[in-house]
Coordinates of C-alpha atoms in Angstrom, one line a residue:
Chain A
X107 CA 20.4 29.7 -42.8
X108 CA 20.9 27.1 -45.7
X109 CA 18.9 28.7 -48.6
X110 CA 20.3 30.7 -51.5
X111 CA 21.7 33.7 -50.3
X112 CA 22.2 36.8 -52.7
X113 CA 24.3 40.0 -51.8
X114 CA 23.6 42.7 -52.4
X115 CA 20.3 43.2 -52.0
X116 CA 19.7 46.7 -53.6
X117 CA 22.4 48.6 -55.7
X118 CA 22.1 52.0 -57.0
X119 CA 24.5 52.9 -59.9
X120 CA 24.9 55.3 -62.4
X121 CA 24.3 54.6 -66.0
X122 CA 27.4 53.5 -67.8
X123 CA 28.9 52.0 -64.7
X124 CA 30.0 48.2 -64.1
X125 CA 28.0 46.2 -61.6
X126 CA 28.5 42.5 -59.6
X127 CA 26.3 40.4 -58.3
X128 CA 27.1 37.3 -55.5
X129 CA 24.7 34.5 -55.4
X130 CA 25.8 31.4 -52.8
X131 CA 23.3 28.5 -53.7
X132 CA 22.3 25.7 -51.4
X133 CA 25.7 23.8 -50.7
X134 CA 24.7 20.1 -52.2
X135 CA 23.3 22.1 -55.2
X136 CA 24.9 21.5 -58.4
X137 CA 22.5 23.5 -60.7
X138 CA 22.4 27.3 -60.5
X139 CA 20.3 29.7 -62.2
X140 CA 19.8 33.9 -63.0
X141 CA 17.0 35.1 -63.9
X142 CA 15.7 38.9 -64.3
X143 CA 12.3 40.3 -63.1
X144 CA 10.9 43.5 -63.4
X145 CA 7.7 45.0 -62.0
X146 CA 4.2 42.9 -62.8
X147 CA 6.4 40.3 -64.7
X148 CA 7.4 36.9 -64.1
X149 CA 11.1 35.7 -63.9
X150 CA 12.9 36.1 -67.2
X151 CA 15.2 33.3 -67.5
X152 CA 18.9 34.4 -68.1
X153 CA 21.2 31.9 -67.8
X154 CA 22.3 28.6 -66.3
X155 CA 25.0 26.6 -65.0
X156 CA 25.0 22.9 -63.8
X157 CA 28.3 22.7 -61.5
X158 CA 31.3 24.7 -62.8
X159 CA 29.7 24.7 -66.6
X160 CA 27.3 27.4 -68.7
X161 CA 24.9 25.4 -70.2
X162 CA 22.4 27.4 -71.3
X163 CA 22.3 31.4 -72.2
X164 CA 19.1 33.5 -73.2
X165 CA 19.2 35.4 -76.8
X166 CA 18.0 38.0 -74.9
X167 CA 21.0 38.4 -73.1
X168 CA 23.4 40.9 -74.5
X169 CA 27.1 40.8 -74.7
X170 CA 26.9 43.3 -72.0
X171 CA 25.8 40.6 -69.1
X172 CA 28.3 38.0 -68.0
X173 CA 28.3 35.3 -65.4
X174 CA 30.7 32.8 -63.7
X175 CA 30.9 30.0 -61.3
X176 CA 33.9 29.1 -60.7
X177 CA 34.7 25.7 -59.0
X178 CA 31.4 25.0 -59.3
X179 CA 30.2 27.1 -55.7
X180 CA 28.8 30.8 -55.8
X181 CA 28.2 32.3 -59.1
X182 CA 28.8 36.3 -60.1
X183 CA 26.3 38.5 -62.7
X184 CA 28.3 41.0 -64.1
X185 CA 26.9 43.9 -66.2
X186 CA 28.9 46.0 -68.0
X187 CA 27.7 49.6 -69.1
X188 CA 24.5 49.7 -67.1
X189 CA 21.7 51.0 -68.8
X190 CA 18.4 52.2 -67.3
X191 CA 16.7 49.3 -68.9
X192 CA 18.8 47.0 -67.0
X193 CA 17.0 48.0 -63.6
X194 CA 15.3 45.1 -62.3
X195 CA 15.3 42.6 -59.5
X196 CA 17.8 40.1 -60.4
X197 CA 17.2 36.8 -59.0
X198 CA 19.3 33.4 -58.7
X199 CA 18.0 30.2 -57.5
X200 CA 19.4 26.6 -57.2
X201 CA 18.4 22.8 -57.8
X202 CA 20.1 19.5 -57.0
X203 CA 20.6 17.1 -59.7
X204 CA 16.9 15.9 -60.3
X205 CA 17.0 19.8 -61.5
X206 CA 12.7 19.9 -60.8
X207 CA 12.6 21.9 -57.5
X208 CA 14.2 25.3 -57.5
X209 CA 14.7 27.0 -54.4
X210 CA 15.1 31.0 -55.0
X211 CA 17.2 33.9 -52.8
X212 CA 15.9 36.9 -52.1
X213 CA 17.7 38.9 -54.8
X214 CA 18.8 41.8 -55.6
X215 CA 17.1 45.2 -57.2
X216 CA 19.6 46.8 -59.1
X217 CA 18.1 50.7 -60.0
X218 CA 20.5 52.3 -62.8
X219 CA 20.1 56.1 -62.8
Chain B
X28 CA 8.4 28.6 -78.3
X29 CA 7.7 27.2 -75.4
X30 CA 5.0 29.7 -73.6
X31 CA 2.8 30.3 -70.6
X32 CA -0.1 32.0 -70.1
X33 CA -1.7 32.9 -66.7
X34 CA -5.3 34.5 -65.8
X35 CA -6.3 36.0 -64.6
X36 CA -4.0 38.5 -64.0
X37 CA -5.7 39.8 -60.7
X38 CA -8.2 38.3 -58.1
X39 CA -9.9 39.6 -55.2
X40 CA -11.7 37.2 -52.3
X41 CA -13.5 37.1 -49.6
X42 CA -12.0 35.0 -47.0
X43 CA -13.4 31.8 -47.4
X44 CA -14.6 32.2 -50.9
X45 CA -12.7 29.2 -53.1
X46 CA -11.3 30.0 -56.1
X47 CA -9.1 28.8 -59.0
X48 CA -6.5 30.7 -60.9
X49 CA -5.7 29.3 -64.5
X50 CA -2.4 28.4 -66.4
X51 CA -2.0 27.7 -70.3
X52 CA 1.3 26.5 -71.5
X53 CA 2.5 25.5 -74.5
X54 CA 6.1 23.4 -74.6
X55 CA 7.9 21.1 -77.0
X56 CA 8.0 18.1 -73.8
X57 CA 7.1 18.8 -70.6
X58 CA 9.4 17.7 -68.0
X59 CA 7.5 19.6 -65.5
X60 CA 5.2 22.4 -64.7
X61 CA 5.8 24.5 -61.3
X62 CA 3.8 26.5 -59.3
X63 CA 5.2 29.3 -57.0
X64 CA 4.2 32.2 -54.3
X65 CA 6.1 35.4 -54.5
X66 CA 5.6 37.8 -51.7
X67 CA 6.5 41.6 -52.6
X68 CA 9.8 42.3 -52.6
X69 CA 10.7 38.4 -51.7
X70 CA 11.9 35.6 -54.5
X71 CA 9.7 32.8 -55.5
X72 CA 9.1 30.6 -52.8
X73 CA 8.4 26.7 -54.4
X74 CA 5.1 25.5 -53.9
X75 CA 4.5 22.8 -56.4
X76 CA 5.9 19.9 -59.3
X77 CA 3.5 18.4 -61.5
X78 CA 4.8 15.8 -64.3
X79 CA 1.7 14.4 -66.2
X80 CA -1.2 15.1 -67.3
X81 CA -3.7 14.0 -64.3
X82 CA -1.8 14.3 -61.6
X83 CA -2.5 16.5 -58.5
X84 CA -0.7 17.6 -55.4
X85 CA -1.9 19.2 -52.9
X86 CA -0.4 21.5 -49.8
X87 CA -3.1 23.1 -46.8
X88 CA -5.3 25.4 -48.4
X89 CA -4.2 24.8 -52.2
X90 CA -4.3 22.3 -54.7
X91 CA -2.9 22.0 -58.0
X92 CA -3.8 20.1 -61.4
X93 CA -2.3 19.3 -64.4
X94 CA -3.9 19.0 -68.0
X95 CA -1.8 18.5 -71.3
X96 CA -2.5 22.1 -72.2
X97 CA -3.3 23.8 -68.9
X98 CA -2.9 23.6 -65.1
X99 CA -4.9 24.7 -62.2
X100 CA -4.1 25.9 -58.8
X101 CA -7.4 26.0 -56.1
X102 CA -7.7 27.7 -53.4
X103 CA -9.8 26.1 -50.9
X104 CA -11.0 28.5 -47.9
X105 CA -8.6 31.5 -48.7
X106 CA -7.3 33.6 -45.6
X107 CA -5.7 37.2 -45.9
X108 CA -2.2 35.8 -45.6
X109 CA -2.6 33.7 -48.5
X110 CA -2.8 36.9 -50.5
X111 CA 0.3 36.8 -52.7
X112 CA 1.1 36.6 -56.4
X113 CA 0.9 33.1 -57.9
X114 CA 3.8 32.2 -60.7
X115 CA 3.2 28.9 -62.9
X116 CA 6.3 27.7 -64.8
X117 CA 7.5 25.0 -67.3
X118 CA 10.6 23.4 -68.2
X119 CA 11.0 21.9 -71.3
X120 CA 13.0 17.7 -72.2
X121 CA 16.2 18.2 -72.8
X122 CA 16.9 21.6 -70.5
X123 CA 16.3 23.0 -67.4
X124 CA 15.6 26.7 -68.8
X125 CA 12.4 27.5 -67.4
X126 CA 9.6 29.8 -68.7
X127 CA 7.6 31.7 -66.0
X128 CA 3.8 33.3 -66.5
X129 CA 3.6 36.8 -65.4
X130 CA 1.7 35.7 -62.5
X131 CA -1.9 36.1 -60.9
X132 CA -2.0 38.9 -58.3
X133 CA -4.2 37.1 -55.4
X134 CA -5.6 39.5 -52.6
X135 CA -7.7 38.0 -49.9
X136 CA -9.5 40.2 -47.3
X137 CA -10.8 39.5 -44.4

């Protein structure tokens, strides 16, 4: 399977705990994106990196959420201090360098509790 | 700030009844509108790109339109698996962030 693969798929964590997420784009991919969804709502853009570089972060985003990509590959979501509010399918998706056609994983439904 | 608007938020068909769902947007440049199917539980699968204002594309069942202040997606002939909720997006020159709609909510019976 070539798409965007995201592990894990579901995580359930207590409030106040840290939690990871993996997301492995499409290899040729150089532009990788997170975004947040929860239920009846559209993708909430969060952040995103073209190759190794953060380009772009939401104001919404707190100093809580973090993200990485090292060497430019897979890319980690890190949140720190979970909060109820922070349960929500979180979603990544890639796009080669015309940047116009974004392919999405499955993602993963974090529930704090 | 860039912004888009979908309606409406729900629709239920009759197989075979054609349809169009709506989508207003508002962005400082538009370097491209998307259209997308999300199954429950599933992430966004891509359906369409549309760059100008009078352009279409077209894939089976569904075609979609672009004005300068609002794009269409029709649904020719609808069958039950095309039920599904149908996200519209924009990006923005300058950027790839992209703003989503919070989607129609498209139930087809049979």
């Amino acid at each position: 399977d070539t798409g965007v693969s995201q592990n894990p798929r579901h995580k359930i964590t207590k409030r106040g705990q840290n939690v990871t997420f993996r997301c492995d784009p499409i290899s040729e991919h150089n532009r990788l994106y997170w975004y947040r969804q929860t239920l009846g709502q559209g993708p909430e853009f969060l952040t995103y990196f073209q190759n190794e570089a953060q380009l772009e972060k939401s104001r919404l985003l707190s100093d809580r959420f973090s993200a990485e990509r090292p060497k430019g590959s897979f890319s980690t979501l890190e949140i720190q201090r979970t909060e109820q509010g922070d349960s929500a399918m979180y979603l990544c998706a890639s796009s080669n360098r015309g940047g116009t056609e974004a392919f999405f994983g499955q993602g993963t439904r974090l529930t704090v509790v | 700030e860039d912004q888009v608007t979908q309606s409406p938020e729900a629709l239920r068909l009759q197989e075979g009844e054609s349809s169009s769902l709506n989508c207003s947007y508002t962005v400082s440049g538009l370097r491209g509108l998307f259209w997308y199917r999300q199954d429950p539980g599933k992430g966004p699968e891509f359906l369409f790109t549309l760059y100008s204002a009078g352009e279409e594309k077209e894939k089976e069942r569904l075609k979609a339109t672009l004005t300068k202040k609002e794009s269409f997606l029709h649904i020719t002939a609808p069958k039950p698996e095309d039920s599904a909720t149908y996200l519209c997006a924009v990006q923005a020159e300058g950027g790839f962030k992209t703003i989503f709609g919070a989607g129609t909510r498209l139930f087809v019976k049979a």
